[in-house]
PDB file of C-alpha atoms in Angstrom:
ATOM      1  CA  MET A  17      21.917 -16.597 -11.267  1.00  0.00           C
ATOM      2  CA  ARG A  18      20.016 -13.435 -10.310  1.00  0.00           C
ATOM      3  CA  LYS A  19      21.335 -10.154 -11.612  1.00  0.00           C
ATOM      4  CA  ARG A  20      22.429  -7.819  -8.872  1.00  0.00           C
ATOM      5  CA  PRO A  21      20.046  -4.828  -8.498  1.00  0.00           C
ATOM      6  CA  GLN A  22      21.454  -1.754 -10.205  1.00  0.00           C
ATOM      7  CA  THR A  23      21.796   1.877  -9.188  1.00  0.00           C
ATOM      8  CA  CYS A  24      21.876   4.941 -11.393  1.00  0.00           C
ATOM      9  CA  SER A  25      22.160   8.654 -10.812  1.00  0.00           C
ATOM     10  CA  GLY A  26      21.404  11.799 -12.730  1.00  0.00           C
ATOM     11  CA  ALA A  27      19.743  15.168 -12.474  1.00  0.00           C
ATOM     12  CA  PHE A  28      16.290  16.657 -12.765  1.00  0.00           C
ATOM     13  CA  SER A  29      14.855  20.144 -13.152  1.00  0.00           C
ATOM     14  CA  PHE A  30      13.253  21.804 -10.139  1.00  0.00           C
ATOM     15  CA  GLY A  31      12.150  25.440 -10.285  1.00  0.00           C
ATOM     16  CA  GLY A  32      14.153  25.947 -13.460  1.00  0.00           C
ATOM     17  CA  LYS A  33      17.374  24.758 -11.844  1.00  0.00           C
ATOM     18  CA  LYS A  34      19.166  21.514 -12.518  1.00  0.00           C
ATOM     19  CA  VAL A  35      19.313  19.527  -9.307  1.00  0.00           C
ATOM     20  CA  LYS A  36      21.426  16.448  -8.760  1.00  0.00           C
ATOM     21  CA  GLN A  37      19.223  13.572  -7.722  1.00  0.00           C
ATOM     22  CA  ALA A  38      19.954  10.681  -5.417  1.00  0.00           C
ATOM     23  CA  GLU A  39      20.765   7.343  -6.975  1.00  0.00           C
ATOM     24  CA  GLU A  40      17.855   5.307  -8.195  1.00  0.00           C
ATOM     25  CA  ARG A  41      18.023   1.885  -6.586  1.00  0.00           C
ATOM     26  CA  GLN A  42      16.733  -1.474  -7.659  1.00  0.00           C
ATOM     27  CA  ASP A  43      16.008  -3.418  -4.491  1.00  0.00           C
ATOM     28  CA  TYR A  44      14.559  -6.845  -3.934  1.00  0.00           C
ATOM     29  CA  LEU A  45      11.228  -6.892  -2.140  1.00  0.00           C
ATOM     30  CA  PRO A  46      10.964  -9.379   0.772  1.00  0.00           C
ATOM     31  CA  GLY A  47      11.192 -12.902  -0.593  1.00  0.00           C
ATOM     32  CA  ASN A  48      13.528 -11.827  -3.444  1.00  0.00           C
ATOM     33  CA  GLU A  49      10.899 -12.562  -6.095  1.00  0.00           C
ATOM     34  CA  ARG A  50      10.236  -8.981  -7.163  1.00  0.00           C
ATOM     35  CA  VAL A  51      12.521  -6.007  -7.838  1.00  0.00           C
ATOM     36  CA  ILE A  52      11.400  -2.475  -7.019  1.00  0.00           C
ATOM     37  CA  HIS A  53      12.827   0.804  -8.356  1.00  0.00           C
ATOM     38  CA  GLN A  54      13.027   3.554  -5.734  1.00  0.00           C
ATOM     39  CA  ARG A  55      14.896   6.659  -4.643  1.00  0.00           C
ATOM     40  CA  SER A  56      15.667   7.538  -1.047  1.00  0.00           C
ATOM     41  CA  ASP A  57      15.285  11.277  -1.649  1.00  0.00           C
ATOM     42  CA  ILE A  58      11.740  10.839  -2.949  1.00  0.00           C
ATOM     43  CA  PHE A  59      10.127   7.715  -1.525  1.00  0.00           C
ATOM     44  CA  THR A  60      10.976   4.170  -0.483  1.00  0.00           C
ATOM     45  CA  TYR A  61       8.507   1.448   0.400  1.00  0.00           C
ATOM     46  CA  SER A  62       7.882   0.476   4.013  1.00  0.00           C
ATOM     47  CA  MET A  63       7.015  -2.723   5.829  1.00  0.00           C
ATOM     48  CA  ASP A  64       3.390  -1.550   5.919  1.00  0.00           C
ATOM     49  CA  ALA A  65       2.936  -1.950   2.161  1.00  0.00           C
ATOM     50  CA  VAL A  66       4.287  -5.495   2.114  1.00  0.00           C
ATOM     51  CA  LEU A  67       2.099  -6.502   5.059  1.00  0.00           C
ATOM     52  CA  LEU A  68      -0.990  -5.143   3.311  1.00  0.00           C
ATOM     53  CA  ALA A  69      -0.180  -7.147   0.184  1.00  0.00           C
ATOM     54  CA  ARG A  70       0.285 -10.282   2.303  1.00  0.00           C
ATOM     55  CA  PHE A  71      -2.834  -9.707   4.431  1.00  0.00           C
ATOM     56  CA  VAL A  72      -5.565  -8.997   1.906  1.00  0.00           C
ATOM     57  CA  ARG A  73      -7.647 -11.899   0.602  1.00  0.00           C
ATOM     58  CA  VAL A  74      -7.212 -12.231  -3.151  1.00  0.00           C
ATOM     59  CA  SER A  75      -9.231 -15.370  -3.909  1.00  0.00           C
ATOM     60  CA  GLY A  76     -11.642 -14.918  -6.793  1.00  0.00           C
ATOM     61  CA  ALA A  77     -10.399 -11.440  -7.720  1.00  0.00           C
ATOM     62  CA  GLU A  78     -10.075 -10.713 -11.435  1.00  0.00           C
ATOM     63  CA  LYS A  79      -9.694  -6.949 -11.231  1.00  0.00           C
ATOM     64  CA  ALA A  80      -7.957  -5.039  -8.429  1.00  0.00           C
ATOM     65  CA  ALA A  81      -6.888  -1.473  -7.700  1.00  0.00           C
ATOM     66  CA  ASP A  82      -4.209  -0.139  -5.362  1.00  0.00           C
ATOM     67  CA  LEU A  83      -4.709   3.443  -4.185  1.00  0.00           C
ATOM     68  CA  CYS A  84      -1.915   5.740  -2.970  1.00  0.00           C
ATOM     69  CA  SER A  85       0.373   3.215  -4.625  1.00  0.00           C
ATOM     70  CA  GLY A  86       3.694   5.015  -4.123  1.00  0.00           C
ATOM     71  CA  THR A  87       6.383   3.064  -5.964  1.00  0.00           C
ATOM     72  CA  GLY A  88       4.083   0.089  -6.441  1.00  0.00           C
ATOM     73  CA  ALA A  89       5.173  -2.222  -3.628  1.00  0.00           C
ATOM     74  CA  VAL A  90       1.631  -3.456  -2.934  1.00  0.00           C
ATOM     75  CA  PRO A  91       0.770  -4.505  -6.508  1.00  0.00           C
ATOM     76  CA  LEU A  92       4.257  -5.942  -7.051  1.00  0.00           C
ATOM     77  CA  VAL A  93       3.951  -8.216  -4.015  1.00  0.00           C
ATOM     78  CA  MET A  94       0.266  -8.930  -4.545  1.00  0.00           C
ATOM     79  CA  SER A  95       0.982 -10.093  -8.100  1.00  0.00           C
ATOM     80  CA  LEU A  96       2.738 -13.096  -6.572  1.00  0.00           C
ATOM     81  CA  ARG A  97      -0.568 -14.200  -5.037  1.00  0.00           C
ATOM     82  CA  THR A  98      -3.098 -13.486  -7.772  1.00  0.00           C
ATOM     83  CA  GLU A  99      -3.458 -13.329 -11.539  1.00  0.00           C
ATOM     84  CA  ALA A 100      -5.874 -10.408 -11.253  1.00  0.00           C
ATOM     85  CA  VAL A 101      -5.148  -7.320 -13.334  1.00  0.00           C
ATOM     86  CA  ILE A 102      -4.037  -4.615 -10.884  1.00  0.00           C
ATOM     87  CA  ASP A 103      -4.386  -0.881 -11.493  1.00  0.00           C
ATOM     88  CA  ALA A 104      -1.923   1.158  -9.405  1.00  0.00           C
ATOM     89  CA  LEU A 105      -3.217   4.703  -8.832  1.00  0.00           C
ATOM     90  CA  GLU A 106      -0.676   7.299  -7.720  1.00  0.00           C
ATOM     91  CA  LEU A 107      -0.789  11.100  -7.662  1.00  0.00           C
ATOM     92  CA  GLN A 108       2.926  11.866  -7.993  1.00  0.00           C
ATOM     93  CA  PRO A 109       4.462  11.656 -11.500  1.00  0.00           C
ATOM     94  CA  LEU A 110       7.955  10.640 -10.336  1.00  0.00           C
ATOM     95  CA  LEU A 111       6.563   7.759  -8.296  1.00  0.00           C
ATOM     96  CA  CYS A 112       4.534   6.643 -11.301  1.00  0.00           C
ATOM     97  CA  GLU A 113       7.713   6.614 -13.396  1.00  0.00           C
ATOM     98  CA  LEU A 114       9.492   4.451 -10.829  1.00  0.00           C
ATOM     99  CA  THR A 115       6.524   2.081 -10.688  1.00  0.00           C
ATOM    100  CA  GLU A 116       6.484   1.830 -14.471  1.00  0.00           C
ATOM    101  CA  ARG A 117      10.136   0.809 -14.462  1.00  0.00           C
ATOM    102  CA  SER A 118       9.456  -1.798 -11.783  1.00  0.00           C
ATOM    103  CA  ILE A 119       6.616  -3.217 -13.855  1.00  0.00           C
ATOM    104  CA  LYS A 120       8.929  -3.610 -16.858  1.00  0.00           C
ATOM    105  CA  THR A 121      11.803  -5.032 -14.806  1.00  0.00           C
ATOM    106  CA  ASN A 122       9.496  -7.723 -13.425  1.00  0.00           C
ATOM    107  CA  ASN A 123       7.801  -8.390 -16.787  1.00  0.00           C
ATOM    108  CA  LEU A 124       4.389  -7.515 -15.366  1.00  0.00           C
ATOM    109  CA  GLU A 125       3.143  -5.309 -18.221  1.00  0.00           C
ATOM    110  CA  LYS A 126       0.169  -7.622 -18.814  1.00  0.00           C
ATOM    111  CA  GLN A 127      -0.879  -7.666 -15.163  1.00  0.00           C
ATOM    112  CA  VAL A 128      -0.015  -4.359 -13.465  1.00  0.00           C
ATOM    113  CA  ARG A 129      -0.861  -0.925 -14.872  1.00  0.00           C
ATOM    114  CA  VAL A 130       0.184   2.380 -13.316  1.00  0.00           C
ATOM    115  CA  MET A 131      -2.109   5.395 -13.556  1.00  0.00           C
ATOM    116  CA  GLU A 132      -1.182   8.941 -12.575  1.00  0.00           C
ATOM    117  CA  ARG A 133      -4.445   9.951 -10.933  1.00  0.00           C
ATOM    118  CA  ASP A 134      -5.797  11.999  -8.055  1.00  0.00           C
ATOM    119  CA  LEU A 135      -8.156   9.598  -6.301  1.00  0.00           C
ATOM    120  CA  ARG A 136     -10.408  12.540  -5.450  1.00  0.00           C
ATOM    121  CA  ASP A 137     -11.297  12.666  -9.154  1.00  0.00           C
ATOM    122  CA  LEU A 138     -12.323   9.288 -10.549  1.00  0.00           C
ATOM    123  CA  SER A 139     -14.002  10.620 -13.673  1.00  0.00           C
ATOM    124  CA  GLY A 140     -13.584   8.172 -16.510  1.00  0.00           C
ATOM    125  CA  PHE A 141     -13.262   5.144 -14.241  1.00  0.00           C
ATOM    126  CA  ALA A 142     -15.736   2.280 -14.342  1.00  0.00           C
ATOM    127  CA  LEU A 143     -17.043   2.640 -10.805  1.00  0.00           C
ATOM    128  CA  GLY A 144     -18.152  -0.406  -8.872  1.00  0.00           C
ATOM    129  CA  LYS A 145     -16.239  -2.783 -11.149  1.00  0.00           C
ATOM    130  CA  TYR A 146     -13.263  -3.826  -9.007  1.00  0.00           C
ATOM    131  CA  ASP A 147     -13.306  -7.062  -7.011  1.00  0.00           C
ATOM    132  CA  LEU A 148     -10.610  -5.808  -4.676  1.00  0.00           C
ATOM    133  CA  VAL A 149      -9.158  -2.445  -3.628  1.00  0.00           C
ATOM    134  CA  THR A 150      -6.117  -1.912  -1.409  1.00  0.00           C
ATOM    135  CA  CYS A 151      -4.831   1.325   0.059  1.00  0.00           C
ATOM    136  CA  ASN A 152      -1.827   2.481   2.093  1.00  0.00           C
ATOM    137  CA  PRO A 153      -2.949   6.097   2.617  1.00  0.00           C
ATOM    138  CA  PRO A 154      -1.219   9.021   4.323  1.00  0.00           C
ATOM    139  CA  TYR A 155      -1.445   8.409   8.066  1.00  0.00           C
ATOM    140  CA  PHE A 156      -1.152  11.799   9.702  1.00  0.00           C
ATOM    141  CA  PRO A 157      -3.736  14.609   9.685  1.00  0.00           C
ATOM    142  CA  VAL A 158      -1.970  17.882   8.925  1.00  0.00           C
ATOM    143  CA  THR A 159      -3.772  19.655  11.769  1.00  0.00           C
ATOM    144  CA  ALA A 160      -2.315  17.186  14.250  1.00  0.00           C
ATOM    145  CA  GLU A 161       1.265  17.694  13.122  1.00  0.00           C
ATOM    146  CA  LYS A 162       3.670  20.100  14.784  1.00  0.00           C
ATOM    147  CA  GLY A 163       5.678  20.099  11.579  1.00  0.00           C
ATOM    148  CA  VAL A 164       5.659  18.235   8.300  1.00  0.00           C
ATOM    149  CA  ASN A 165       8.523  16.798   6.299  1.00  0.00           C
ATOM    150  CA  VAL A 166      10.028  19.447   4.040  1.00  0.00           C
ATOM    151  CA  ASN A 167      10.428  16.918   1.229  1.00  0.00           C
ATOM    152  CA  THR A 168       7.247  17.449  -0.786  1.00  0.00           C
ATOM    153  CA  SER A 169       7.045  13.879  -2.084  1.00  0.00           C
ATOM    154  CA  LYS A 170       7.423  12.380   1.375  1.00  0.00           C
ATOM    155  CA  THR A 171       4.985  14.921   2.813  1.00  0.00           C
ATOM    156  CA  LEU A 172       2.294  13.886   0.338  1.00  0.00           C
ATOM    157  CA  ALA A 173       2.900  10.217   1.101  1.00  0.00           C
ATOM    158  CA  ARG A 174       2.813  10.558   4.891  1.00  0.00           C
ATOM    159  CA  HIS A 175       0.497  13.463   5.674  1.00  0.00           C
ATOM    160  CA  GLU A 176      -3.091  14.181   4.669  1.00  0.00           C
ATOM    161  CA  VAL A 177      -2.154  17.124   2.453  1.00  0.00           C
ATOM    162  CA  SER A 178      -3.806  16.009  -0.784  1.00  0.00           C
ATOM    163  CA  CYS A 179      -5.636  12.904   0.450  1.00  0.00           C
ATOM    164  CA  THR A 180      -7.532  12.506   3.721  1.00  0.00           C
ATOM    165  CA  LEU A 181      -8.733   9.242   5.229  1.00  0.00           C
ATOM    166  CA  ASP A 182     -12.233  10.038   4.008  1.00  0.00           C
ATOM    167  CA  ASP A 183     -10.929  10.734   0.490  1.00  0.00           C
ATOM    168  CA  ALA A 184      -9.216   7.337   0.389  1.00  0.00           C
ATOM    169  CA  VAL A 185     -12.172   5.402   1.802  1.00  0.00           C
ATOM    170  CA  LYS A 186     -14.608   7.230  -0.485  1.00  0.00           C
ATOM    171  CA  ALA A 187     -12.513   6.310  -3.531  1.00  0.00           C
ATOM    172  CA  ALA A 188     -12.193   2.679  -2.465  1.00  0.00           C
ATOM    173  CA  ALA A 189     -15.943   2.442  -1.888  1.00  0.00           C
ATOM    174  CA  ALA A 190     -16.644   3.979  -5.295  1.00  0.00           C
ATOM    175  CA  LEU A 191     -14.342   1.603  -7.174  1.00  0.00           C
ATOM    176  CA  VAL A 192     -15.134  -1.710  -5.478  1.00  0.00           C
ATOM    177  CA  LYS A 193     -18.191  -3.694  -6.503  1.00  0.00           C
ATOM    178  CA  SER A 194     -20.922  -4.751  -4.075  1.00  0.00           C
ATOM    179  CA  LYS A 195     -19.603  -7.620  -1.908  1.00  0.00           C
ATOM    180  CA  GLY A 196     -16.088  -6.813  -3.089  1.00  0.00           C
ATOM    181  CA  ARG A 197     -13.254  -6.256  -0.609  1.00  0.00           C
ATOM    182  CA  ALA A 198     -11.348  -3.137   0.412  1.00  0.00           C
ATOM    183  CA  ALA A 199      -8.242  -3.464   2.590  1.00  0.00           C
ATOM    184  CA  PHE A 200      -6.240  -0.722   4.309  1.00  0.00           C
ATOM    185  CA  VAL A 201      -3.078  -0.482   6.369  1.00  0.00           C
ATOM    186  CA  HIS A 202      -2.981   2.342   8.902  1.00  0.00           C
ATOM    187  CA  ARG A 203      -2.102   3.385  12.452  1.00  0.00           C
ATOM    188  CA  PRO A 204      -3.902   1.824  15.453  1.00  0.00           C
ATOM    189  CA  GLU A 205      -4.727   5.223  16.942  1.00  0.00           C
ATOM    190  CA  ARG A 206      -6.904   5.942  13.877  1.00  0.00           C
ATOM    191  CA  LEU A 207      -9.034   2.792  14.276  1.00  0.00           C
ATOM    192  CA  GLY A 208     -12.126   4.652  15.469  1.00  0.00           C
ATOM    193  CA  ASP A 209     -11.940   7.067  12.540  1.00  0.00           C
ATOM    194  CA  ILE A 210     -11.328   4.213  10.106  1.00  0.00           C
ATOM    195  CA  ILE A 211     -14.341   2.145  11.175  1.00  0.00           C
ATOM    196  CA  THR A 212     -16.655   5.172  11.281  1.00  0.00           C
ATOM    197  CA  THR A 213     -15.501   6.357   7.860  1.00  0.00           C
ATOM    198  CA  MET A 214     -15.773   2.908   6.303  1.00  0.00           C
ATOM    199  CA  GLN A 215     -19.293   2.365   7.575  1.00  0.00           C
ATOM    200  CA  LYS A 216     -20.321   5.816   6.329  1.00  0.00           C
ATOM    201  CA  ARG A 217     -19.221   4.703   2.857  1.00  0.00           C
ATOM    202  CA  LYS A 218     -20.985   1.297   3.105  1.00  0.00           C
ATOM    203  CA  LEU A 219     -17.753  -0.615   3.674  1.00  0.00           C
ATOM    204  CA  GLU A 220     -18.352  -3.014   6.552  1.00  0.00           C
ATOM    205  CA  PRO A 221     -15.167  -3.997   8.446  1.00  0.00           C
ATOM    206  CA  LYS A 222     -14.807  -7.789   8.533  1.00  0.00           C
ATOM    207  CA  ARG A 223     -11.179  -8.557   9.461  1.00  0.00           C
ATOM    208  CA  LEU A 224      -8.759  -6.731  11.740  1.00  0.00           C
ATOM    209  CA  CYS A 225      -5.150  -7.544  12.596  1.00  0.00           C
ATOM    210  CA  PHE A 226      -2.684  -5.606  14.746  1.00  0.00           C
ATOM    211  CA  VAL A 227       1.076  -5.661  14.205  1.00  0.00           C
ATOM    212  CA  HIS A 228       3.315  -5.229  17.272  1.00  0.00           C
ATOM    213  CA  PRO A 229       7.058  -4.459  17.085  1.00  0.00           C
ATOM    214  CA  ARG A 230       7.533  -6.766  20.107  1.00  0.00           C
ATOM    215  CA  GLU A 231       5.231  -8.884  22.225  1.00  0.00           C
ATOM    216  CA  ASP A 232       5.333  -6.412  25.123  1.00  0.00           C
ATOM    217  CA  ARG A 233       4.929  -3.282  22.965  1.00  0.00           C
ATOM    218  CA  PRO A 234       1.730  -1.586  21.776  1.00  0.00           C
ATOM    219  CA  ALA A 235       0.703  -2.203  18.182  1.00  0.00           C
ATOM    220  CA  ASN A 236       2.033   0.338  15.683  1.00  0.00           C
ATOM    221  CA  ILE A 237       0.365  -0.982  12.512  1.00  0.00           C
ATOM    222  CA  LEU A 238      -3.154  -2.187  11.825  1.00  0.00           C
ATOM    223  CA  LEU A 239      -4.522  -4.102   8.854  1.00  0.00           C
ATOM    224  CA  ILE A 240      -8.236  -3.995   8.154  1.00  0.00           C
ATOM    225  CA  GLU A 241     -10.406  -5.503   5.440  1.00  0.00           C
ATOM    226  CA  ALA A 242     -13.990  -4.507   4.704  1.00  0.00           C
ATOM    227  CA  VAL A 243     -16.742  -5.776   2.414  1.00  0.00           C
ATOM    228  CA  LYS A 244     -18.868  -3.404   0.345  1.00  0.00           C
ATOM    229  CA  ASP A 245     -22.512  -3.701   1.466  1.00  0.00           C
ATOM    230  CA  GLY A 246     -21.449  -6.431   3.901  1.00  0.00           C
ATOM    231  CA  ASN A 247     -23.289  -7.551   7.020  1.00  0.00           C
ATOM    232  CA  PRO A 248     -22.056  -6.383  10.453  1.00  0.00           C
ATOM    233  CA  GLY A 249     -19.546  -8.582  12.263  1.00  0.00           C
ATOM    234  CA  MET A 250     -15.766  -8.297  12.446  1.00  0.00           C
ATOM    235  CA  THR A 251     -13.123 -10.866  13.364  1.00  0.00           C
ATOM    236  CA  THR A 252      -9.990  -9.755  15.198  1.00  0.00           C
ATOM    237  CA  GLU A 253      -7.204 -12.062  14.063  1.00  0.00           C
ATOM    238  CA  PRO A 254      -4.149 -13.120  16.097  1.00  0.00           C
ATOM    239  CA  PRO A 255      -1.591 -10.297  16.178  1.00  0.00           C
ATOM    240  CA  TRP A 256       1.610 -10.353  14.173  1.00  0.00           C
ATOM    241  CA  ILE A 257       4.673  -9.862  16.386  1.00  0.00           C
ATOM    242  CA  VAL A 258       7.676  -8.583  14.432  1.00  0.00           C
ATOM    243  CA  TYR A 259      10.659  -9.185  16.770  1.00  0.00           C
ATOM    244  CA  ASP A 260      11.405 -11.604  19.593  1.00  0.00           C
ATOM    245  CA  LYS A 261      13.308 -10.692  22.778  1.00  0.00           C
ATOM    246  CA  GLU A 262      16.658 -11.131  20.999  1.00  0.00           C
ATOM    247  CA  GLY A 263      15.689  -8.724  18.233  1.00  0.00           C
ATOM    248  CA  ASN A 264      15.224 -11.403  15.574  1.00  0.00           C
ATOM    249  CA  TYR A 265      12.142 -11.809  13.424  1.00  0.00           C
ATOM    250  CA  THR A 266       9.644 -14.159  15.048  1.00  0.00           C
ATOM    251  CA  PRO A 267       9.072 -17.340  12.997  1.00  0.00           C
ATOM    252  CA  GLU A 268       5.425 -16.413  12.400  1.00  0.00           C
ATOM    253  CA  PHE A 269       6.256 -12.923  11.189  1.00  0.00           C
ATOM    254  CA  TYR A 270       9.081 -14.205   9.015  1.00  0.00           C
ATOM    255  CA  GLU A 271       6.616 -16.531   7.279  1.00  0.00           C
ATOM    256  CA  HIS A 272       4.131 -13.702   6.704  1.00  0.00           C
ATOM    257  CA  TYR A 273       6.615 -11.072   5.584  1.00  0.00           C
ATOM    258  CA  PHE A 274       9.133 -13.036   3.551  1.00  0.00           C
ATOM    259  CA  LYS A 275       7.175 -16.058   2.389  1.00  0.00           C
ATOM    260  CA  GLY A 276       3.582 -14.869   2.330  1.00  0.00           C
ATOM    261  CA  GLY A 277       2.377 -16.760   5.407  1.00  0.00           C
ATOM    262  CA  LYS A 278      -0.865 -18.645   5.190  1.00  0.00           C
ATOM    263  CA  SER A 279      -2.913 -18.125   2.073  1.00  0.00           C
ATOM    264  CA  TYR A 280      -6.049 -16.153   2.917  1.00  0.00           C
ATOM    265  CA  ALA A 281      -9.144 -17.327   1.077  1.00  0.00           C
TER     266      ALA A 281
END
């Protein structure tokens, strides 16, 4: 029988003052095969991360990196599909600590490694050595926002404060080997910027998939995979529709999100 995910609470120091923190949760990721440690006051994973881990092709990969890893949802889910060693790069120390606990809870110490790193500084990394790089970057340019979330951790995760789209793509292009793959999840309205930025960094977009909340609604998530030094030519795959008219998960989306869907080569 599975152990029920636990919660714990405590306090941490902020500005010299002891601040009571929200409870740390242990939640099951979709499919109930992985447990993730997270805190609602700092950061919790979103559907986007799981979809990225389900979408990216992992065949043949021996070494992978996940950028802007947050609490590690992408590598945790991706580890179900590949035996590749996965390096999870995250800027925020508290998120790294949560990821480290998730790695231990799931007995993934030999496969997933968390690294507290600013992806704008990759000194010391073996560049061009990764078969696969994934990234769920901040979506919103600060200049386009009328206001940003006052929670610093959530601000860094959602807004381009310490990591722009170009920063993320540049890092992915530097880490991935020639003919290796780089996959991103982002917002559809940024598609033009994404393609232009990828091509500038010699990442050629090859696969594109839009995710719609309902069949009659505009897409609100995009998934894109590029090949380093690849030839031009991109395939737009059938869209993923999250909910049917009754508000239930569509059968196709349920297969993708909870069971992994078809296995991409």
